[in-house]
Tab-separated table of C-alpha atoms and ligand atoms in Angstrom:
chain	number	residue	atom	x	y	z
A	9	UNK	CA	16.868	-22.699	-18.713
A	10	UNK	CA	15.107	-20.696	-15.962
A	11	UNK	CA	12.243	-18.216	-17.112
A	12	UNK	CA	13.216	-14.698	-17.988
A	13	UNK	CA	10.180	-12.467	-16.906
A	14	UNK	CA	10.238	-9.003	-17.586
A	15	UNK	CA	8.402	-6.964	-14.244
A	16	UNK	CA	6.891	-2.785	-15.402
A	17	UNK	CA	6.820	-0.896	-12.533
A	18	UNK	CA	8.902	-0.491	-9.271
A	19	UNK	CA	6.669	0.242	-6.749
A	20	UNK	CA	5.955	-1.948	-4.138
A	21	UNK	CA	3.759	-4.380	-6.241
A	22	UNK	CA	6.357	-4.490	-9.141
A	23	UNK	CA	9.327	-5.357	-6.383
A	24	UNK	CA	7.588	-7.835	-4.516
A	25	UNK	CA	6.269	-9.830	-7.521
A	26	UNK	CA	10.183	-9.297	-8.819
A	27	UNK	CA	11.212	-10.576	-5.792
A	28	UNK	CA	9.280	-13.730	-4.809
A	29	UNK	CA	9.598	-14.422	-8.742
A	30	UNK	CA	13.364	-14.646	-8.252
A	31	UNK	CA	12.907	-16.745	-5.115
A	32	UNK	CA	11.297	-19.188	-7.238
A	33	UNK	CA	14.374	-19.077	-9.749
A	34	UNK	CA	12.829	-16.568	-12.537
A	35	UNK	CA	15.375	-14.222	-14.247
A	36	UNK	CA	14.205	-10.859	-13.770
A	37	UNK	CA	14.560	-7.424	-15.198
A	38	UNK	CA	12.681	-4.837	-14.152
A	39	UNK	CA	11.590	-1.462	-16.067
A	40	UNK	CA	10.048	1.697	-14.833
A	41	UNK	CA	9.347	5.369	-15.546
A	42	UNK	CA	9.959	6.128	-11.545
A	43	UNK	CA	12.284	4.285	-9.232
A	44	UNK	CA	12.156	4.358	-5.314
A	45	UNK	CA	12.117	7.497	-3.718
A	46	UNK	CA	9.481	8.339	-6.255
A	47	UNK	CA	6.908	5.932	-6.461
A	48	UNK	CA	3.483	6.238	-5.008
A	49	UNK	CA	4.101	3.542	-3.142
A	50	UNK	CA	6.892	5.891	-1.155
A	51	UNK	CA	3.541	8.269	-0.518
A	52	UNK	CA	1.963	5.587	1.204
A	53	UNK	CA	1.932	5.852	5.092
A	54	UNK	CA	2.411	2.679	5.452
A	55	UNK	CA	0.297	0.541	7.778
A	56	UNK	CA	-1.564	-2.947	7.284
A	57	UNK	CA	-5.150	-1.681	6.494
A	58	UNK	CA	-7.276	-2.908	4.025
A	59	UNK	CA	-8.380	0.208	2.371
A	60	UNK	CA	-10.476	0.852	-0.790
A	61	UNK	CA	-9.803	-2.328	-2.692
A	62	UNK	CA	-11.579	-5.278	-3.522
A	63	UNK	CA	-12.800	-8.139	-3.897
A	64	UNK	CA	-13.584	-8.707	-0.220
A	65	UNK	CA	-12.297	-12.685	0.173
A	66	UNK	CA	-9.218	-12.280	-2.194
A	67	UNK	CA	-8.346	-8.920	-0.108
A	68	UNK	CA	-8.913	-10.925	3.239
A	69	UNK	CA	-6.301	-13.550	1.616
A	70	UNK	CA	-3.537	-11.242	-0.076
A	71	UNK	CA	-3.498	-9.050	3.067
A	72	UNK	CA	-3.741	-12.144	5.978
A	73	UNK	CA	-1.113	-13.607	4.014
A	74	UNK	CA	1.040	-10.192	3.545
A	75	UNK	CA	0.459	-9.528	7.362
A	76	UNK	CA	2.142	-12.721	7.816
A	77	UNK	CA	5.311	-11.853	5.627
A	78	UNK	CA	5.642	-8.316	7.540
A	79	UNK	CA	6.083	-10.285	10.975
A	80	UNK	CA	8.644	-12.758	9.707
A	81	UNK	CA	10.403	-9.479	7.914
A	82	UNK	CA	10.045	-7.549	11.206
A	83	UNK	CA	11.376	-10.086	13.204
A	84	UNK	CA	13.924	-10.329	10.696
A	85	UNK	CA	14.889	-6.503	11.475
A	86	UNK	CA	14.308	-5.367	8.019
A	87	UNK	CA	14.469	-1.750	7.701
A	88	UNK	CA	11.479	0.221	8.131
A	89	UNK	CA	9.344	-2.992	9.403
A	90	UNK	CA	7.867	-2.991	12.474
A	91	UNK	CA	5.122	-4.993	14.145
A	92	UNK	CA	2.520	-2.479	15.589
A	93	UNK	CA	-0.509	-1.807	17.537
A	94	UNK	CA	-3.464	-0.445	15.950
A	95	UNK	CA	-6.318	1.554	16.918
A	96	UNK	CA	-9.701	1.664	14.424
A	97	UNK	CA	-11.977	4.188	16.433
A	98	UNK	CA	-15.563	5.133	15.226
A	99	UNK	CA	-18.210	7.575	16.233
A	100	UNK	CA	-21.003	5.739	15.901
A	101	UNK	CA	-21.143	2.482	17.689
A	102	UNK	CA	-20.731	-0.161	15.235
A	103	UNK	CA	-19.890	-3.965	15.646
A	104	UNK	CA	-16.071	-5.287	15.162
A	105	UNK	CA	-14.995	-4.247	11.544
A	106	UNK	CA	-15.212	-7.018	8.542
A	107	UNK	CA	-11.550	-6.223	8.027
A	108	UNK	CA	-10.641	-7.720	11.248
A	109	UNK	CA	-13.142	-10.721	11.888
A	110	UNK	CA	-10.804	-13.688	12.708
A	111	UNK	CA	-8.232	-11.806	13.147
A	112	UNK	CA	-6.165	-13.106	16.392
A	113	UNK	CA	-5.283	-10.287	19.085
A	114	UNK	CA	-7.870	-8.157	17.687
A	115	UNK	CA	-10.011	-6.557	20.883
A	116	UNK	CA	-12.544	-4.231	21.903
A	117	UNK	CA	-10.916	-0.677	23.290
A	118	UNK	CA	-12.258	0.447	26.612
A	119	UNK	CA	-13.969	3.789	26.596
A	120	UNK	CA	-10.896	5.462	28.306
A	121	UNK	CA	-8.580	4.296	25.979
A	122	UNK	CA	-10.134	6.267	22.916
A	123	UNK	CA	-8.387	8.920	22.107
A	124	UNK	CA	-11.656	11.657	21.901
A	125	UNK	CA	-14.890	12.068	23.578
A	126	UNK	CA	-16.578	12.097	20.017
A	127	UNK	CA	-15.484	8.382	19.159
A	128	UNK	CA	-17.569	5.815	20.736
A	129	UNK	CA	-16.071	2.392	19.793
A	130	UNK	CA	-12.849	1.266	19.013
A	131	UNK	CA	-10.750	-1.761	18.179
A	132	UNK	CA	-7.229	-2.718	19.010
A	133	UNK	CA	-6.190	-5.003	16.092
A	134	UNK	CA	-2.434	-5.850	15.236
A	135	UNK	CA	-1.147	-4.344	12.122
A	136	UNK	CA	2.846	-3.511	10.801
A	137	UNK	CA	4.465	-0.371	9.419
A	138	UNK	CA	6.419	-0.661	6.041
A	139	UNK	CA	8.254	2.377	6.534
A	140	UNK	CA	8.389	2.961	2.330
A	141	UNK	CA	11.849	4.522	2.398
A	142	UNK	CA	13.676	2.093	4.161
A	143	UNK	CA	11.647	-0.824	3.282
A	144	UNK	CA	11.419	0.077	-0.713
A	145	UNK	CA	15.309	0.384	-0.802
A	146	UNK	CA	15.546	-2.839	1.317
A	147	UNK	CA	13.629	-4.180	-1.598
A	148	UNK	CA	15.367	-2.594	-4.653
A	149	UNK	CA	18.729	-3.939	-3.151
A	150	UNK	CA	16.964	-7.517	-2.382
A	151	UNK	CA	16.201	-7.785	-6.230
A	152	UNK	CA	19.144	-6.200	-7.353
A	153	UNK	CA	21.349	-8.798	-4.886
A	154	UNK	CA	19.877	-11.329	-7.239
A	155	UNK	CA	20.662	-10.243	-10.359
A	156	UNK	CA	17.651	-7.782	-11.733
A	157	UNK	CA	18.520	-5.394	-13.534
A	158	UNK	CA	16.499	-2.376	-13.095
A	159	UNK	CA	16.199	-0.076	-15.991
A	160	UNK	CA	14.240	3.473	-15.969
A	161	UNK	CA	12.658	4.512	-18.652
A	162	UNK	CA	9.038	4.729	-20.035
A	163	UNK	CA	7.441	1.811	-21.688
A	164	UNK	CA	4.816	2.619	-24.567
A	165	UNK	CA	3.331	-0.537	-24.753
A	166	UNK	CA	3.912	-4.032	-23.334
A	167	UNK	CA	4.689	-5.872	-26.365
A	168	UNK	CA	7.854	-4.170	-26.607
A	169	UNK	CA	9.275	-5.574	-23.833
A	170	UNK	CA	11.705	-8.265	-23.991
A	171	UNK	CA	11.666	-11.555	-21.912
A	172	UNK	CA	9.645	-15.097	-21.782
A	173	UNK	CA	6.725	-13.402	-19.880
A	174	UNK	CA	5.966	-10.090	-18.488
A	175	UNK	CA	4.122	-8.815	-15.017
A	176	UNK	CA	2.347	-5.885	-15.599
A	177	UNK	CA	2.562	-4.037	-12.498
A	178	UNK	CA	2.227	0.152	-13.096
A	179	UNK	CA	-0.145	1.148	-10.496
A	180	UNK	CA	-2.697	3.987	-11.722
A	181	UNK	CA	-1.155	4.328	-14.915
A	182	UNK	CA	-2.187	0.646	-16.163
A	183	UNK	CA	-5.093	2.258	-18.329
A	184	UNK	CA	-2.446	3.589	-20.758
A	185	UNK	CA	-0.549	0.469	-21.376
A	186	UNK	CA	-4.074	-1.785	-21.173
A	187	UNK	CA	-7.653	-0.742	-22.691
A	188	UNK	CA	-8.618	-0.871	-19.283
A	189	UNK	CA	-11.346	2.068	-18.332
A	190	UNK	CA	-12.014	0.742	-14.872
A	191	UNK	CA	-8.374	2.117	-13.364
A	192	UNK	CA	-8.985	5.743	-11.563
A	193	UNK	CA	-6.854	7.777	-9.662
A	194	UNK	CA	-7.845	8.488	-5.889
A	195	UNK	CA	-5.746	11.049	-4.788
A	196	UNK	CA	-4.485	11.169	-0.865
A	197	UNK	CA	-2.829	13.708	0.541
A	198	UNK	CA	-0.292	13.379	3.328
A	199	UNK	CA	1.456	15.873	6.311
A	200	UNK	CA	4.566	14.431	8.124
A	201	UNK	CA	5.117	16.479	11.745
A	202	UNK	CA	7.426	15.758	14.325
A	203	UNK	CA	7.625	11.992	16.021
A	204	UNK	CA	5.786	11.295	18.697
A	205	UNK	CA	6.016	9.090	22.110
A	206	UNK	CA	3.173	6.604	21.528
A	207	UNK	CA	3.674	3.920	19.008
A	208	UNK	CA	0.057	3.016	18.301
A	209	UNK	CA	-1.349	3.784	14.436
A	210	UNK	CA	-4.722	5.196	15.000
A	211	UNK	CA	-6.730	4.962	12.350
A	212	UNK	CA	-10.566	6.616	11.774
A	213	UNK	CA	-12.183	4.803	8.881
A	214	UNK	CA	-15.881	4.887	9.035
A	215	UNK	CA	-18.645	5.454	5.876
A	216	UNK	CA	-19.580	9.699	6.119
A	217	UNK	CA	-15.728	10.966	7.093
A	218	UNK	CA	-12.849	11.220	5.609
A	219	UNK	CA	-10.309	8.311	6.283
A	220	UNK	CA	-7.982	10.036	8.778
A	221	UNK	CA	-4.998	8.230	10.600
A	222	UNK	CA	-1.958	9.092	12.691
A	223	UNK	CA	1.020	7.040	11.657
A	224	UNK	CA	4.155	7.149	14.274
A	225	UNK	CA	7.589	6.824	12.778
A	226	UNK	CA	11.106	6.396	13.844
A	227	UNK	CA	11.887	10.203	12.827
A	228	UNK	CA	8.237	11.718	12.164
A	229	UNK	CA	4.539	10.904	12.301
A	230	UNK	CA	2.474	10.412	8.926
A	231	UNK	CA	-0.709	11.964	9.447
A	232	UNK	CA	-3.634	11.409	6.764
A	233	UNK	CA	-5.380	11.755	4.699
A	234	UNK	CA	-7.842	12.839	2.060
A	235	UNK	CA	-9.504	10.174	-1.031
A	236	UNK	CA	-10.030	12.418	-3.807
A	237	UNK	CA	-11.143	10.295	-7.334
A	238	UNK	CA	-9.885	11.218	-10.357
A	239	UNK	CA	-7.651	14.245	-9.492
A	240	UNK	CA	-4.313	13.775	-10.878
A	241	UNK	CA	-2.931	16.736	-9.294
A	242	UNK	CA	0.046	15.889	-6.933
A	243	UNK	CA	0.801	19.082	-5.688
A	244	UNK	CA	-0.042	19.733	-1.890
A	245	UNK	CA	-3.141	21.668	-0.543
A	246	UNK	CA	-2.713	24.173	2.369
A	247	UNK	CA	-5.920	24.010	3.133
A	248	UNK	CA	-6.400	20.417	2.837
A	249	UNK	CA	-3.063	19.533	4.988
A	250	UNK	CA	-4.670	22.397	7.517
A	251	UNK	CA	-8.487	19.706	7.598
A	252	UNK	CA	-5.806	16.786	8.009
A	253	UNK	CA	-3.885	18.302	10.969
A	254	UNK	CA	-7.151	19.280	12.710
A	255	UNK	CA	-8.875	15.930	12.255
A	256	UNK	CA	-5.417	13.996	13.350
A	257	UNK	CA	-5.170	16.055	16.574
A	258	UNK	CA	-8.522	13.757	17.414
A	259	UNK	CA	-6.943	10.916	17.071
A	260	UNK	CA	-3.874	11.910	18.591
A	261	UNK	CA	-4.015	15.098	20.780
A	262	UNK	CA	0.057	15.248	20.765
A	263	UNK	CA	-0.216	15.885	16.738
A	264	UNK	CA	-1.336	19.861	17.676
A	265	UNK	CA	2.049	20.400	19.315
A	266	UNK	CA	4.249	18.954	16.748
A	267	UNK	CA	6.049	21.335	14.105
A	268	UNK	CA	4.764	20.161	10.456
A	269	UNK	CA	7.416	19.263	8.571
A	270	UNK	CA	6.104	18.751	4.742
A	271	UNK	CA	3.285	17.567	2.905
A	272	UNK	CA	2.946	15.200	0.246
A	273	UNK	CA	0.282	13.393	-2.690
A	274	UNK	CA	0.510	10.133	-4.129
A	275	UNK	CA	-2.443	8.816	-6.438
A	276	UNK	CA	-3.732	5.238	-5.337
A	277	UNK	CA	-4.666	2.955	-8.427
A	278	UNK	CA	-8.546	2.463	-7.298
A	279	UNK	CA	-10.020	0.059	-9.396
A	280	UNK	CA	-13.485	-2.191	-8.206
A	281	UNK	CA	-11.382	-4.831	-8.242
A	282	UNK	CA	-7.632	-5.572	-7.985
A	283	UNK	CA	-6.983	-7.273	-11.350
A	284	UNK	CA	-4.611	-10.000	-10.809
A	285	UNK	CA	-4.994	-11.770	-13.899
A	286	UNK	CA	-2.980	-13.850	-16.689
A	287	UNK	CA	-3.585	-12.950	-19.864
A	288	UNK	CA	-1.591	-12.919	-23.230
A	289	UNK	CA	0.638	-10.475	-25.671
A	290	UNK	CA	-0.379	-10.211	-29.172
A	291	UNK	CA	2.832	-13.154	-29.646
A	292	UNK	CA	1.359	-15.376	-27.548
A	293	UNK	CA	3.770	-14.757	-24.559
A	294	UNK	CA	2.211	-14.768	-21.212
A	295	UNK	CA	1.450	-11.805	-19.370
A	296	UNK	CA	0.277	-11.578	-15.348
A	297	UNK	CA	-1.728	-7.935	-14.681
A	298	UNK	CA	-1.035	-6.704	-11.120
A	299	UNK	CA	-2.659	-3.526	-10.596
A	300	UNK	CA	-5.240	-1.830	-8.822
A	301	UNK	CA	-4.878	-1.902	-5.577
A	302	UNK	CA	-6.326	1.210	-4.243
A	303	UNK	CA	-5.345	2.356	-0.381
A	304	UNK	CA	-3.959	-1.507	0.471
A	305	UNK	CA	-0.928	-2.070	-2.277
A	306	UNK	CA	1.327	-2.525	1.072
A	307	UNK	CA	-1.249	-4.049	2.529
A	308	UNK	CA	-1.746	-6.584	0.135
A	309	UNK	CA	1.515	-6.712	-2.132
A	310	UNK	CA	2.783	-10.196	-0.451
A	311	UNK	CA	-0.265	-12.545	-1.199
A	312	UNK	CA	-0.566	-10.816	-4.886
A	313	UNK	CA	3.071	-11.415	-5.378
A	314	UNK	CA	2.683	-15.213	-4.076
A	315	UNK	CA	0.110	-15.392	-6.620
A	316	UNK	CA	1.507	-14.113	-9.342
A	317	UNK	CA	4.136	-16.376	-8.788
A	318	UNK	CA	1.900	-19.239	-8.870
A	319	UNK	CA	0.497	-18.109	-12.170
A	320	UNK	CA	3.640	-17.936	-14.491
A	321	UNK	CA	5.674	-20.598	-12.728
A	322	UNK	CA	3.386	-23.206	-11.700
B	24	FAD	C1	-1.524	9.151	0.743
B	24	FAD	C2	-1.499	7.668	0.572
B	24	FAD	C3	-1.429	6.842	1.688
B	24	FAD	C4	-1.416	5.456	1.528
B	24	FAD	N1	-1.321	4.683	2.651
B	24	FAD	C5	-1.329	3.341	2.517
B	24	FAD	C6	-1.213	2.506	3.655
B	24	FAD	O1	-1.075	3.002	4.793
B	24	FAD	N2	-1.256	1.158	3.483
B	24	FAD	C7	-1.388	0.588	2.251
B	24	FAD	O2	-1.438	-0.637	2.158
B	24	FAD	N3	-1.465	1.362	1.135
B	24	FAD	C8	-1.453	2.712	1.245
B	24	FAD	N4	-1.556	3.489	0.132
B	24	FAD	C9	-1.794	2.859	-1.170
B	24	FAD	C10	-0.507	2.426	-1.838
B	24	FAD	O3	0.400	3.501	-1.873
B	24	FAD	C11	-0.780	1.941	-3.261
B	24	FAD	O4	-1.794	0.959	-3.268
B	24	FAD	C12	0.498	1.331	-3.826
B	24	FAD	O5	1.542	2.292	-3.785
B	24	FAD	C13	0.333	0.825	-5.245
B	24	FAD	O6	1.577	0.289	-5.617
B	24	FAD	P1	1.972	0.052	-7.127
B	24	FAD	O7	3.307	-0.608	-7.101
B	24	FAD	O8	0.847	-0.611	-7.837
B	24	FAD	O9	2.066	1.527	-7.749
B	24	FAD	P2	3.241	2.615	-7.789
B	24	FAD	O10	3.920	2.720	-6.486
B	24	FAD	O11	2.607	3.829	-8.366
B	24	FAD	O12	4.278	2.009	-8.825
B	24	FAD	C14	3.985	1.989	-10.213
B	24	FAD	C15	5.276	1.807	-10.958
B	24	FAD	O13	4.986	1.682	-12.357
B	24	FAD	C16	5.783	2.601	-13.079
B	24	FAD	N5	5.117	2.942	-14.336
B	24	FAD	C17	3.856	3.385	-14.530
B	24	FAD	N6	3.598	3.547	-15.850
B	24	FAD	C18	4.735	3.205	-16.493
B	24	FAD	C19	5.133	3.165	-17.852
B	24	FAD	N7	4.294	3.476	-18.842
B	24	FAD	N8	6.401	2.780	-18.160
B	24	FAD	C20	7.275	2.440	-17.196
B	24	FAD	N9	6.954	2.453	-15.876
B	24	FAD	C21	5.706	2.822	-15.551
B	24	FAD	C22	5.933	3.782	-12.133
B	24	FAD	O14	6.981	4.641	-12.547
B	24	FAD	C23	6.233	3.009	-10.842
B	24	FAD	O15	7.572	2.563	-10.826
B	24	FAD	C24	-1.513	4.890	0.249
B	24	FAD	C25	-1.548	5.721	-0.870
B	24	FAD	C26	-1.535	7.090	-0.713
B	24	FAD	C27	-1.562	7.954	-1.935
């Protein structure tokens, strides 16, 4: 008899881990409070960057590895995937970013192909959008083709859940079903405008300034962002949507002419560390924690889901 595991939370960590758990022939139900279109993970803008999470080598695993799943899945034409060209530009001149060292087709931008006079370096790296509609529905339906059924509702605490094991996976929320302290909210705030020609994410990440990036999409452009800690509100800022706009239009002069078309908050789970960690119920059934991972849960969801994986089936 196959394990049945019992995944909390459908964002993209819960539905990933769901999914490569059922690959490896799991039974799987999943529960949560909020279903795709109404995850954080739907917030996200969604481009391979390694953003406010830790620790540094299991990061540089979970998101080399994830990178690697996005390519097959683009190539595969799953919806909302799509293998693109980044751009990490920074005013003061700084050597080739950790994130990318080792990374193959990363190289050095000329001066004429940054975007303002006021950045000084830049790096063309390769990266992949997870457009979160598409690709979070293309994930609900994956699970769901193999039998998971997916039940909303609010769980209380984690021993009531049924199953032989559970994965714990509730994003910035995890401190109420855990005695975890170390699980904060860092709120980011998103505008979506009108699409635009060029393809290229541009992304300004650099200690001193707000992360800001220019996402393109199929039907709009995601431009960020913001990184407030523990504010749990998640209603949109004028003013802050007005800073985001201005600071995009540097990356991406073509942002100023585009009509705004809606902002939107999601709050990252930012935690010094992801924890990725097996642990036990109060019954002695196992449980895998999967939360925490700040500005990179696309970025990373593939290795932690491999991983997890590993831990309750191997
Ligand atoms: C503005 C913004 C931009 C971002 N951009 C990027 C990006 O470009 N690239 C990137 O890699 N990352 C990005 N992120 C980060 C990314 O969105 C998060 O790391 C990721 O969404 C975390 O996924 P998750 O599945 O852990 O959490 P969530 O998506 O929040 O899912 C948690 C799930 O658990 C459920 N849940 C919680 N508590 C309970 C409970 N008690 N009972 C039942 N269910 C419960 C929720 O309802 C939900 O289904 C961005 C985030 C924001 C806010």
């Amino acid at each position: 008899m196959s394990l049945s595991v019992t995944v909390v939370g459908a964002g993209v960590i819960g539905l990933t881990a769901a999914l490569r758990l059922q690959e490896a022939g799991a039974r799987v139900s999943i529960v949560a409070r909020e279903l795709p279109p109404n995850t954080t993970s739907n917030v996200a803008a969604a481009f391979w960057h390694p953003y406010e999470a830790g620790p540094i080598e299991a990061v540089e695993r979970w998101s080399r590895r994830s990178l690697d799943v996005y390519r097959e899945l683009a190539r595969a034409h799953v919806p909302g995937v799509s293998e693109r060209d980044g751009l990490m530009v920074f005013e003061a001149s700084v050597s080739e970013p950790a994130s990318l060292r080792g990374l193959p087709g990363v190289r050095h931008a000329r001066g004429d192909e940054l975007p303002d006079p006021r950045f000084r370096a830049g790096w063309f790296f390769p990266s992949v959008l997870a457009d979160t509609g598409p690709f979070l529905a293309w994930l609900v339906e994956r699970v769901r083709a193999r039998g998971a059924a997916i039940e909303q509702r609010e769980v209380r605490s984690l021993d009531e859940l049924g199953g032989d094991a559970i994965v714990h996976a509730s994003g910035v929320w995890a401190g109420s079903l855990t005695e975890d302290r170390e699980i904060r909210p860092l709120r980011g705030q998103v505008v979506s405008v009108g699409p635009l020609e060029s393809r290229t994410i541009v992304v300004h990440d650099e200690p001193g300034h707000p992360i800001s990036y220019v996402v393109p999409r199929e039907h709009d452009t995601i431009c960020g962002g913001s990184a407030d800690l523990d504010q749990w509100d998640t209603r949109a800022d004028a003013a802050l949507s007005k800073r985001i706009l201005e600071s995009c239009a540097h990356l991406a002069p073509e942002v100023a002419s585009r009509p705004v078309l809606g902002a939107k908050v999601g709050l990252r789970p930012k935690r010094p560390n992801v924890r990725l960690e097996h642990a036990r119920l109060a019954d002695g059934r196992p449980v895998v924690h999967d939360y925490g991972h700040g500005g990179a849960g696309i970025t990373l969801a593939w290795g932690c889901a491999e991983d997890v994986t590993r831990l309750l089936l191997s």
